[in-house]
Amino acid sequence: MIAYSVEDGIAKIYLNNPPLNILNMNLMRELGDAVDRASHDASVRAILVGTRIEKAFSAGADVKEHLPDKAPYMLDEFKKLIEKILFNEKPTVAAVKGACLGGGFELAMAFDFVVAGNSAVLGTPEIMLSSMPPIAAILMPRISGIRGALRVVLLGENITAQDAAGMGMLTKVVPDNEVDAEALKIARSAAGLSLAAVKILKKVFWAGLVMDLSEGFQHANDTYVKELIKTQDGVEGLRAFLEKRKPVWSDR
């Protein structure tokens, strides 16, 4: 259900669970294992997740696994997967085509960068089944604000890629046949950064979302002084700029 490869420092992970890449627990575990593999591979500098199925990034979690006997296990598995992506120390990119609904939508929102095709359809229809999308309920207000989040989560509306981009949910919308190329372009750009700096910046970014502004500013300053500037890359980047040369990253 997963295709995995590494090329030029980019781990390419593609969902392939016909017909709609339904996220059952087996696929969640496989994807989580693939993300772990990329995270622990020193040759990987960015992680890209896409789909081998043109009509769906993922149409959501398996409804059968929402029933009382399986729901606690499914939700725990999904939470672990989301956190592996959301808090990953490496840059992550999602390439979204077709249906991106329910758990598939929540999965896509966990990535640092999300590229979607013009015809992509996004949303969380769980409320229509008297259910709820737990990840989206917590994550979406932080991504798109209260009004945009409520439109998607509470009304259960399917929205276009253009609407989603307007609400801050997507990095870029491109023609359907350009999704993979554009996602790869962003992954390559991110792969050229110092992983030492990326790791520290992402940690500050997410921590700051749950702090008040003053506390967040101080946390960012402290992290810069106590962590970032003490890395080899933190000094290398500044010296390279001053010496008018390209930096050579050690990722330390």
Short mmCIF file of N, CA, C and O in Angstrom, two decimals, residues 1-123:
data_model
loop_
_atom_site.label_atom_id
_atom_site.label_comp_id
_atom_site.label_asym_id
_atom_site.label_seq_id
_atom_site.Cartn_x
_atom_site.Cartn_y
_atom_site.Cartn_z
N MET A 1 0.82 -1.23 0.00
CA MET A 1 0.00 0.00 0.00
C MET A 1 0.85 1.26 0.00
O MET A 1 0.33 2.37 -0.10
N ILE A 2 2.17 1.07 0.12
CA ILE A 2 3.10 2.20 0.14
C ILE A 2 4.24 1.93 -0.84
O ILE A 2 4.77 0.83 -0.89
N ALA A 3 4.61 2.95 -1.62
CA ALA A 3 5.81 2.87 -2.45
C ALA A 3 6.82 3.84 -1.86
O ALA A 3 6.49 4.99 -1.58
N TYR A 4 8.05 3.35 -1.65
CA TYR A 4 9.07 4.16 -0.98
C TYR A 4 10.35 4.18 -1.81
O TYR A 4 10.81 3.13 -2.28
N SER A 5 10.93 5.37 -1.96
CA SER A 5 12.22 5.48 -2.63
C SER A 5 12.91 6.74 -2.14
O SER A 5 12.26 7.65 -1.58
N VAL A 6 14.21 6.80 -2.33
CA VAL A 6 14.99 7.99 -1.98
C VAL A 6 15.77 8.42 -3.21
O VAL A 6 16.44 7.60 -3.85
N GLU A 7 15.65 9.69 -3.55
CA GLU A 7 16.35 10.22 -4.73
C GLU A 7 16.83 11.62 -4.44
O GLU A 7 16.04 12.49 -4.03
N ASP A 8 18.11 11.85 -4.58
CA ASP A 8 18.71 13.18 -4.37
C ASP A 8 18.36 13.77 -3.01
O ASP A 8 18.04 14.96 -2.88
N GLY A 9 18.39 12.92 -2.00
CA GLY A 9 18.14 13.39 -0.64
C GLY A 9 16.68 13.56 -0.27
O GLY A 9 16.37 14.06 0.82
N ILE A 10 15.78 13.15 -1.15
CA ILE A 10 14.34 13.29 -0.88
C ILE A 10 13.70 11.92 -0.79
O ILE A 10 13.81 11.12 -1.72
N ALA A 11 13.05 11.64 0.33
CA ALA A 11 12.29 10.40 0.47
C ALA A 11 10.93 10.62 -0.18
O ALA A 11 10.20 11.53 0.18
N LYS A 12 10.63 9.78 -1.18
CA LYS A 12 9.35 9.87 -1.88
C LYS A 12 8.48 8.70 -1.43
O LYS A 12 8.83 7.54 -1.64
N ILE A 13 7.36 9.04 -0.81
CA ILE A 13 6.44 8.03 -0.28
C ILE A 13 5.09 8.23 -0.98
O ILE A 13 4.51 9.32 -0.91
N TYR A 14 4.61 7.17 -1.62
CA TYR A 14 3.35 7.29 -2.36
C TYR A 14 2.32 6.30 -1.83
O TYR A 14 2.61 5.11 -1.67
N LEU A 15 1.12 6.82 -1.54
CA LEU A 15 0.01 5.98 -1.11
C LEU A 15 -0.54 5.24 -2.32
O LEU A 15 -0.73 5.83 -3.39
N ASN A 16 -0.82 3.96 -2.14
CA ASN A 16 -1.34 3.16 -3.25
C ASN A 16 -2.26 2.08 -2.70
O ASN A 16 -1.93 0.90 -2.66
N ASN A 17 -3.45 2.51 -2.26
CA ASN A 17 -4.45 1.61 -1.70
C ASN A 17 -5.77 1.82 -2.44
O ASN A 17 -6.65 2.53 -1.95
N PRO A 18 -5.89 1.26 -3.67
CA PRO A 18 -7.09 1.48 -4.48
C PRO A 18 -8.36 1.04 -3.76
O PRO A 18 -8.30 0.13 -2.91
N PRO A 19 -9.50 1.69 -4.08
CA PRO A 19 -9.62 2.70 -5.13
C PRO A 19 -9.39 4.14 -4.66
O PRO A 19 -9.15 5.02 -5.47
N LEU A 20 -9.44 4.40 -3.32
CA LEU A 20 -9.43 5.78 -2.85
C LEU A 20 -8.43 6.05 -1.73
O LEU A 20 -8.56 7.04 -1.02
N ASN A 21 -7.44 5.17 -1.59
CA ASN A 21 -6.44 5.35 -0.52
C ASN A 21 -7.09 5.52 0.85
O ASN A 21 -6.74 6.42 1.63
N ILE A 22 -8.06 4.65 1.14
CA ILE A 22 -8.70 4.69 2.46
C ILE A 22 -7.66 4.39 3.53
O ILE A 22 -6.89 3.43 3.44
N LEU A 23 -7.64 5.23 4.55
CA LEU A 23 -6.64 5.11 5.62
C LEU A 23 -7.13 4.14 6.70
O LEU A 23 -7.61 4.55 7.76
N ASN A 24 -6.98 2.84 6.43
CA ASN A 24 -7.25 1.89 7.50
C ASN A 24 -6.02 1.80 8.40
O ASN A 24 -4.98 2.39 8.12
N MET A 25 -6.13 1.08 9.50
CA MET A 25 -5.01 1.04 10.45
C MET A 25 -3.75 0.43 9.84
O MET A 25 -2.64 0.84 10.18
N ASN A 26 -3.91 -0.52 8.93
CA ASN A 26 -2.74 -1.10 8.29
C ASN A 26 -1.97 -0.07 7.47
O ASN A 26 -0.74 0.00 7.52
N LEU A 27 -2.72 0.76 6.72
CA LEU A 27 -2.06 1.79 5.92
C LEU A 27 -1.44 2.86 6.83
O LEU A 27 -0.36 3.37 6.55
N MET A 28 -2.13 3.19 7.91
CA MET A 28 -1.57 4.16 8.86
C MET A 28 -0.22 3.66 9.38
O MET A 28 0.75 4.43 9.47
N ARG A 29 -0.16 2.38 9.73
CA ARG A 29 1.10 1.82 10.27
C ARG A 29 2.18 1.82 9.19
O ARG A 29 3.34 2.15 9.46
N GLU A 30 1.81 1.42 7.97
CA GLU A 30 2.79 1.39 6.88
C GLU A 30 3.34 2.78 6.60
O GLU A 30 4.55 2.96 6.41
N LEU A 31 2.46 3.76 6.56
CA LEU A 31 2.90 5.12 6.30
C LEU A 31 3.76 5.62 7.45
O LEU A 31 4.80 6.26 7.24
N GLY A 32 3.36 5.32 8.68
CA GLY A 32 4.15 5.71 9.83
C GLY A 32 5.54 5.10 9.80
O GLY A 32 6.54 5.76 10.10
N ASP A 33 5.62 3.82 9.41
CA ASP A 33 6.91 3.14 9.31
C ASP A 33 7.78 3.79 8.22
O ASP A 33 9.00 3.93 8.39
N ALA A 34 7.15 4.17 7.11
CA ALA A 34 7.90 4.81 6.02
C ALA A 34 8.43 6.18 6.46
O ALA A 34 9.57 6.55 6.14
N VAL A 35 7.62 6.92 7.20
CA VAL A 35 8.06 8.23 7.71
C VAL A 35 9.21 8.03 8.70
O VAL A 35 10.20 8.77 8.68
N ASP A 36 9.10 7.03 9.56
CA ASP A 36 10.19 6.72 10.49
C ASP A 36 11.48 6.39 9.73
O ASP A 36 12.57 6.84 10.10
N ARG A 37 11.33 5.59 8.69
CA ARG A 37 12.50 5.19 7.89
C ARG A 37 13.19 6.42 7.31
O ARG A 37 14.43 6.54 7.37
N ALA A 38 12.40 7.33 6.77
CA ALA A 38 12.96 8.55 6.19
C ALA A 38 13.57 9.44 7.27
O ALA A 38 14.63 10.05 7.07
N SER A 39 12.92 9.50 8.43
CA SER A 39 13.40 10.35 9.52
C SER A 39 14.76 9.90 10.02
O SER A 39 15.59 10.73 10.41
N HIS A 40 14.98 8.58 10.03
CA HIS A 40 16.22 8.03 10.59
C HIS A 40 17.32 7.83 9.55
O HIS A 40 18.43 7.43 9.90
N ASP A 41 17.01 8.11 8.29
CA ASP A 41 17.99 7.95 7.21
C ASP A 41 18.77 9.25 7.06
O ASP A 41 18.22 10.29 6.67
N ALA A 42 20.05 9.21 7.37
CA ALA A 42 20.87 10.42 7.33
C ALA A 42 20.99 11.00 5.92
O ALA A 42 21.30 12.18 5.76
N SER A 43 20.73 10.19 4.90
CA SER A 43 20.83 10.69 3.53
C SER A 43 19.57 11.46 3.10
O SER A 43 19.57 12.14 2.08
N VAL A 44 18.51 11.36 3.88
CA VAL A 44 17.24 12.02 3.55
C VAL A 44 17.20 13.41 4.17
O VAL A 44 17.41 13.58 5.37
N ARG A 45 16.91 14.41 3.33
CA ARG A 45 16.87 15.80 3.80
C ARG A 45 15.48 16.41 3.71
O ARG A 45 15.26 17.52 4.22
N ALA A 46 14.55 15.72 3.07
CA ALA A 46 13.15 16.17 2.99
C ALA A 46 12.28 14.96 2.69
O ALA A 46 12.75 13.98 2.10
N ILE A 47 11.02 15.05 3.10
CA ILE A 47 10.09 13.93 2.95
C ILE A 47 8.89 14.39 2.14
O ILE A 47 8.24 15.39 2.48
N LEU A 48 8.59 13.68 1.06
CA LEU A 48 7.46 14.00 0.19
C LEU A 48 6.49 12.82 0.20
O LEU A 48 6.89 11.68 -0.01
N VAL A 49 5.21 13.12 0.43
CA VAL A 49 4.17 12.09 0.38
C VAL A 49 3.13 12.47 -0.67
O VAL A 49 2.61 13.60 -0.66
N GLY A 50 2.87 11.55 -1.57
CA GLY A 50 1.89 11.78 -2.62
C GLY A 50 1.03 10.55 -2.83
O GLY A 50 0.90 9.69 -1.96
N THR A 51 0.41 10.46 -4.00
CA THR A 51 -0.50 9.35 -4.29
C THR A 51 -0.23 8.76 -5.67
O THR A 51 0.11 9.50 -6.61
N ARG A 52 -0.37 7.46 -5.77
CA ARG A 52 -0.30 6.79 -7.06
C ARG A 52 -1.68 6.73 -7.73
O ARG A 52 -1.81 6.26 -8.85
N ILE A 53 -2.69 7.19 -7.02
CA ILE A 53 -4.07 7.13 -7.52
C ILE A 53 -4.51 8.56 -7.85
O ILE A 53 -4.66 9.39 -6.95
N GLU A 54 -4.70 8.84 -9.11
CA GLU A 54 -4.96 10.21 -9.55
C GLU A 54 -6.22 10.81 -8.95
O GLU A 54 -6.30 12.02 -8.73
N LYS A 55 -7.22 9.98 -8.65
CA LYS A 55 -8.50 10.53 -8.19
C LYS A 55 -8.58 10.71 -6.68
O LYS A 55 -9.60 11.18 -6.18
N ALA A 56 -7.50 10.37 -5.95
CA ALA A 56 -7.58 10.54 -4.50
C ALA A 56 -6.21 10.57 -3.85
O ALA A 56 -5.41 9.65 -4.03
N PHE A 57 -5.97 11.63 -3.08
CA PHE A 57 -4.86 11.60 -2.12
C PHE A 57 -5.26 10.62 -1.02
O PHE A 57 -4.56 9.68 -0.73
N SER A 58 -6.42 10.84 -0.45
CA SER A 58 -7.08 9.87 0.44
C SER A 58 -8.48 10.36 0.72
O SER A 58 -8.68 11.54 1.05
N ALA A 59 -9.44 9.46 0.59
CA ALA A 59 -10.84 9.81 0.85
C ALA A 59 -11.20 9.63 2.32
O ALA A 59 -12.37 9.72 2.69
N GLY A 60 -10.20 9.35 3.17
CA GLY A 60 -10.45 9.33 4.62
C GLY A 60 -10.17 8.00 5.27
O GLY A 60 -9.71 7.04 4.64
N ALA A 61 -10.44 7.96 6.56
CA ALA A 61 -10.25 6.74 7.34
C ALA A 61 -11.36 5.74 7.03
O ALA A 61 -12.41 6.10 6.48
N ASP A 62 -11.13 4.50 7.40
CA ASP A 62 -12.10 3.43 7.18
C ASP A 62 -13.27 3.60 8.15
O ASP A 62 -13.09 3.57 9.37
N VAL A 63 -14.47 3.81 7.61
CA VAL A 63 -15.64 4.05 8.46
C VAL A 63 -15.87 2.89 9.41
O VAL A 63 -16.29 3.08 10.56
N LYS A 64 -15.58 1.67 8.98
CA LYS A 64 -15.78 0.50 9.85
C LYS A 64 -14.91 0.61 11.11
O LYS A 64 -15.28 0.10 12.16
N GLU A 65 -13.78 1.27 10.99
CA GLU A 65 -12.88 1.39 12.14
C GLU A 65 -13.24 2.56 13.05
O GLU A 65 -12.56 2.81 14.05
N HIS A 66 -14.34 3.28 12.72
CA HIS A 66 -14.88 4.31 13.60
C HIS A 66 -15.87 3.74 14.62
O HIS A 66 -16.27 4.45 15.55
N LEU A 67 -16.28 2.49 14.42
CA LEU A 67 -17.26 1.89 15.32
C LEU A 67 -16.63 1.63 16.69
O LEU A 67 -15.41 1.56 16.83
N PRO A 68 -17.47 1.50 17.73
CA PRO A 68 -16.98 1.46 19.12
C PRO A 68 -15.90 0.43 19.41
O PRO A 68 -15.00 0.70 20.22
N ASP A 69 -15.93 -0.72 18.76
CA ASP A 69 -14.94 -1.76 19.09
C ASP A 69 -13.54 -1.43 18.57
O ASP A 69 -12.54 -1.89 19.14
N LYS A 70 -13.44 -0.61 17.51
CA LYS A 70 -12.14 -0.33 16.92
C LYS A 70 -11.71 1.13 17.03
O LYS A 70 -10.53 1.44 16.88
N ALA A 71 -12.65 2.02 17.27
CA ALA A 71 -12.35 3.45 17.25
C ALA A 71 -11.19 3.86 18.17
O ALA A 71 -10.31 4.62 17.74
N PRO A 72 -11.12 3.38 19.41
CA PRO A 72 -10.00 3.81 20.27
C PRO A 72 -8.64 3.45 19.69
O PRO A 72 -7.69 4.25 19.78
N TYR A 73 -8.53 2.28 19.09
CA TYR A 73 -7.27 1.83 18.52
C TYR A 73 -6.92 2.61 17.25
O TYR A 73 -5.78 3.00 17.03
N MET A 74 -7.96 2.85 16.42
CA MET A 74 -7.75 3.60 15.19
C MET A 74 -7.32 5.03 15.50
O MET A 74 -6.36 5.56 14.91
N LEU A 75 -8.00 5.68 16.45
CA LEU A 75 -7.68 7.06 16.78
C LEU A 75 -6.26 7.18 17.36
O LEU A 75 -5.54 8.14 17.06
N ASP A 76 -5.86 6.22 18.16
CA ASP A 76 -4.52 6.24 18.72
C ASP A 76 -3.47 6.06 17.62
O ASP A 76 -2.45 6.77 17.60
N GLU A 77 -3.73 5.15 16.69
CA GLU A 77 -2.80 4.92 15.57
C GLU A 77 -2.69 6.16 14.70
O GLU A 77 -1.58 6.54 14.26
N PHE A 78 -3.83 6.82 14.45
CA PHE A 78 -3.83 8.00 13.60
C PHE A 78 -3.11 9.16 14.28
O PHE A 78 -2.35 9.90 13.64
N LYS A 79 -3.34 9.33 15.57
CA LYS A 79 -2.66 10.39 16.31
C LYS A 79 -1.14 10.21 16.23
O LYS A 79 -0.40 11.18 16.03
N LYS A 80 -0.67 8.99 16.38
CA LYS A 80 0.77 8.73 16.30
C LYS A 80 1.31 9.08 14.92
O LYS A 80 2.40 9.67 14.80
N LEU A 81 0.55 8.75 13.87
CA LEU A 81 0.98 9.07 12.51
C LEU A 81 1.05 10.58 12.30
O LEU A 81 2.04 11.09 11.76
N ILE A 82 0.00 11.29 12.72
CA ILE A 82 -0.04 12.74 12.55
C ILE A 82 1.14 13.39 13.25
O ILE A 82 1.81 14.28 12.70
N GLU A 83 1.44 12.96 14.45
CA GLU A 83 2.53 13.57 15.21
C GLU A 83 3.90 13.26 14.59
O GLU A 83 4.81 14.09 14.66
N LYS A 84 4.04 12.09 13.98
CA LYS A 84 5.30 11.77 13.29
C LYS A 84 5.57 12.74 12.15
O LYS A 84 6.73 13.06 11.84
N ILE A 85 4.51 13.20 11.51
CA ILE A 85 4.64 14.13 10.39
C ILE A 85 4.70 15.57 10.89
O ILE A 85 5.61 16.33 10.53
N LEU A 86 3.76 15.93 11.73
CA LEU A 86 3.64 17.32 12.19
C LEU A 86 4.91 17.78 12.91
O LEU A 86 5.37 18.91 12.71
N PHE A 87 5.47 16.92 13.75
CA PHE A 87 6.64 17.29 14.54
C PHE A 87 7.94 16.70 13.98
O PHE A 87 8.94 16.61 14.70
N ASN A 88 7.92 16.33 12.71
CA ASN A 88 9.12 15.76 12.11
C ASN A 88 10.22 16.81 12.05
O ASN A 88 9.96 17.99 11.79
N GLU A 89 11.45 16.39 12.29
CA GLU A 89 12.57 17.33 12.29
C GLU A 89 13.01 17.71 10.88
O GLU A 89 13.77 18.67 10.71
N LYS A 90 12.53 16.98 9.88
CA LYS A 90 12.88 17.27 8.49
C LYS A 90 11.70 17.95 7.79
O LYS A 90 10.55 17.78 8.19
N PRO A 91 11.95 18.73 6.74
CA PRO A 91 10.86 19.35 5.98
C PRO A 91 9.97 18.28 5.35
O PRO A 91 10.46 17.28 4.83
N THR A 92 8.66 18.52 5.38
CA THR A 92 7.71 17.56 4.82
C THR A 92 6.81 18.27 3.80
O THR A 92 6.41 19.41 3.99
N VAL A 93 6.49 17.54 2.73
CA VAL A 93 5.68 18.09 1.64
C VAL A 93 4.61 17.07 1.25
O VAL A 93 4.91 15.88 1.08
N ALA A 94 3.36 17.52 1.11
CA ALA A 94 2.28 16.66 0.63
C ALA A 94 1.88 17.09 -0.78
O ALA A 94 1.76 18.29 -1.06
N ALA A 95 1.70 16.12 -1.65
CA ALA A 95 1.25 16.36 -3.02
C ALA A 95 -0.17 15.81 -3.15
O ALA A 95 -0.37 14.60 -3.17
N VAL A 96 -1.15 16.70 -3.21
CA VAL A 96 -2.56 16.33 -3.11
C VAL A 96 -3.26 16.38 -4.46
O VAL A 96 -3.25 17.41 -5.15
N LYS A 97 -3.85 15.25 -4.83
CA LYS A 97 -4.67 15.18 -6.04
C LYS A 97 -6.03 14.59 -5.69
O LYS A 97 -6.12 13.71 -4.82
N GLY A 98 -7.06 15.04 -6.37
CA GLY A 98 -8.38 14.44 -6.21
C GLY A 98 -8.96 14.63 -4.83
O GLY A 98 -8.83 15.68 -4.20
N ALA A 99 -9.61 13.56 -4.33
CA ALA A 99 -10.30 13.62 -3.04
C ALA A 99 -9.30 13.67 -1.89
O ALA A 99 -8.37 12.86 -1.81
N CYS A 100 -9.50 14.62 -1.01
CA CYS A 100 -8.67 14.77 0.19
C CYS A 100 -9.64 15.06 1.33
O CYS A 100 -9.87 16.21 1.70
N LEU A 101 -10.23 14.00 1.85
CA LEU A 101 -11.38 14.14 2.73
C LEU A 101 -11.18 13.42 4.06
O LEU A 101 -10.43 12.44 4.14
N GLY A 102 -11.86 13.90 5.08
CA GLY A 102 -11.82 13.24 6.38
C GLY A 102 -10.41 13.08 6.89
O GLY A 102 -9.64 14.04 6.98
N GLY A 103 -10.05 11.84 7.21
CA GLY A 103 -8.70 11.56 7.68
C GLY A 103 -7.64 11.92 6.66
O GLY A 103 -6.51 12.27 7.01
N GLY A 104 -7.96 11.85 5.37
CA GLY A 104 -7.02 12.24 4.33
C GLY A 104 -6.72 13.73 4.39
O GLY A 104 -5.58 14.16 4.20
N PHE A 105 -7.75 14.52 4.67
CA PHE A 105 -7.58 15.96 4.84
C PHE A 105 -6.73 16.25 6.07
O PHE A 105 -5.80 17.06 6.03
N GLU A 106 -7.03 15.57 7.17
CA GLU A 106 -6.26 15.76 8.40
C GLU A 106 -4.80 15.38 8.18
O GLU A 106 -3.88 16.06 8.67
N LEU A 107 -4.58 14.31 7.45
CA LEU A 107 -3.21 13.88 7.14
C LEU A 107 -2.48 14.97 6.36
O LEU A 107 -1.35 15.35 6.71
N ALA A 108 -3.10 15.49 5.32
CA ALA A 108 -2.45 16.51 4.49
C ALA A 108 -2.11 17.76 5.30
O ALA A 108 -1.05 18.37 5.11
N MET A 109 -2.99 18.13 6.23
CA MET A 109 -2.77 19.35 7.01
C MET A 109 -1.60 19.23 7.97
O MET A 109 -1.12 20.23 8.51
N ALA A 110 -1.10 18.02 8.20
CA ALA A 110 0.03 17.83 9.12
C ALA A 110 1.37 18.16 8.48
O ALA A 110 2.38 18.26 9.18
N PHE A 111 1.40 18.37 7.16
CA PHE A 111 2.66 18.61 6.46
C PHE A 111 3.06 20.08 6.51
O PHE A 111 2.21 20.96 6.61
N ASP A 112 4.36 20.32 6.38
CA ASP A 112 4.86 21.70 6.36
C ASP A 112 4.37 22.44 5.12
O ASP A 112 4.04 23.63 5.18
N PHE A 113 4.37 21.75 3.99
CA PHE A 113 3.98 22.36 2.72
C PHE A 113 2.97 21.43 2.04
O PHE A 113 3.16 20.21 2.03
N VAL A 114 1.90 22.02 1.48
CA VAL A 114 0.87 21.23 0.82
C VAL A 114 0.60 21.81 -0.56
O VAL A 114 0.17 22.97 -0.69
N VAL A 115 0.89 21.02 -1.58
CA VAL A 115 0.61 21.41 -2.97
C VAL A 115 -0.60 20.62 -3.44
O VAL A 115 -0.65 19.39 -3.28
N ALA A 116 -1.59 21.29 -4.00
CA ALA A 116 -2.81 20.62 -4.46
C ALA A 116 -3.11 20.95 -5.91
O ALA A 116 -2.77 22.04 -6.40
N GLY A 117 -3.76 20.01 -6.57
CA GLY A 117 -4.18 20.22 -7.94
C GLY A 117 -5.46 21.04 -8.02
O GLY A 117 -6.24 21.10 -7.06
N ASN A 118 -5.68 21.67 -9.16
CA ASN A 118 -6.86 22.52 -9.36
C ASN A 118 -8.17 21.82 -9.03
O ASN A 118 -9.11 22.44 -8.53
N SER A 119 -8.25 20.53 -9.35
CA SER A 119 -9.52 19.82 -9.18
C SER A 119 -9.64 19.10 -7.84
O SER A 119 -10.60 18.36 -7.62
N ALA A 120 -8.66 19.29 -6.95
CA ALA A 120 -8.72 18.63 -5.65
C ALA A 120 -9.95 19.11 -4.87
O ALA A 120 -10.35 20.28 -4.95
N VAL A 121 -10.53 18.20 -4.11
CA VAL A 121 -11.68 18.51 -3.25
C VAL A 121 -11.29 18.16 -1.82
O VAL A 121 -10.84 17.04 -1.55
N LEU A 122 -11.45 19.11 -0.91
CA LEU A 122 -11.00 18.92 0.46
C LEU A 122 -12.14 19.12 1.44
O LEU A 122 -13.07 19.89 1.18
N GLY A 123 -12.05 18.45 2.59
CA GLY A 123 -13.07 18.66 3.60
C GLY A 123 -13.09 17.57 4.65
O GLY A 123 -12.39 16.55 4.54
#
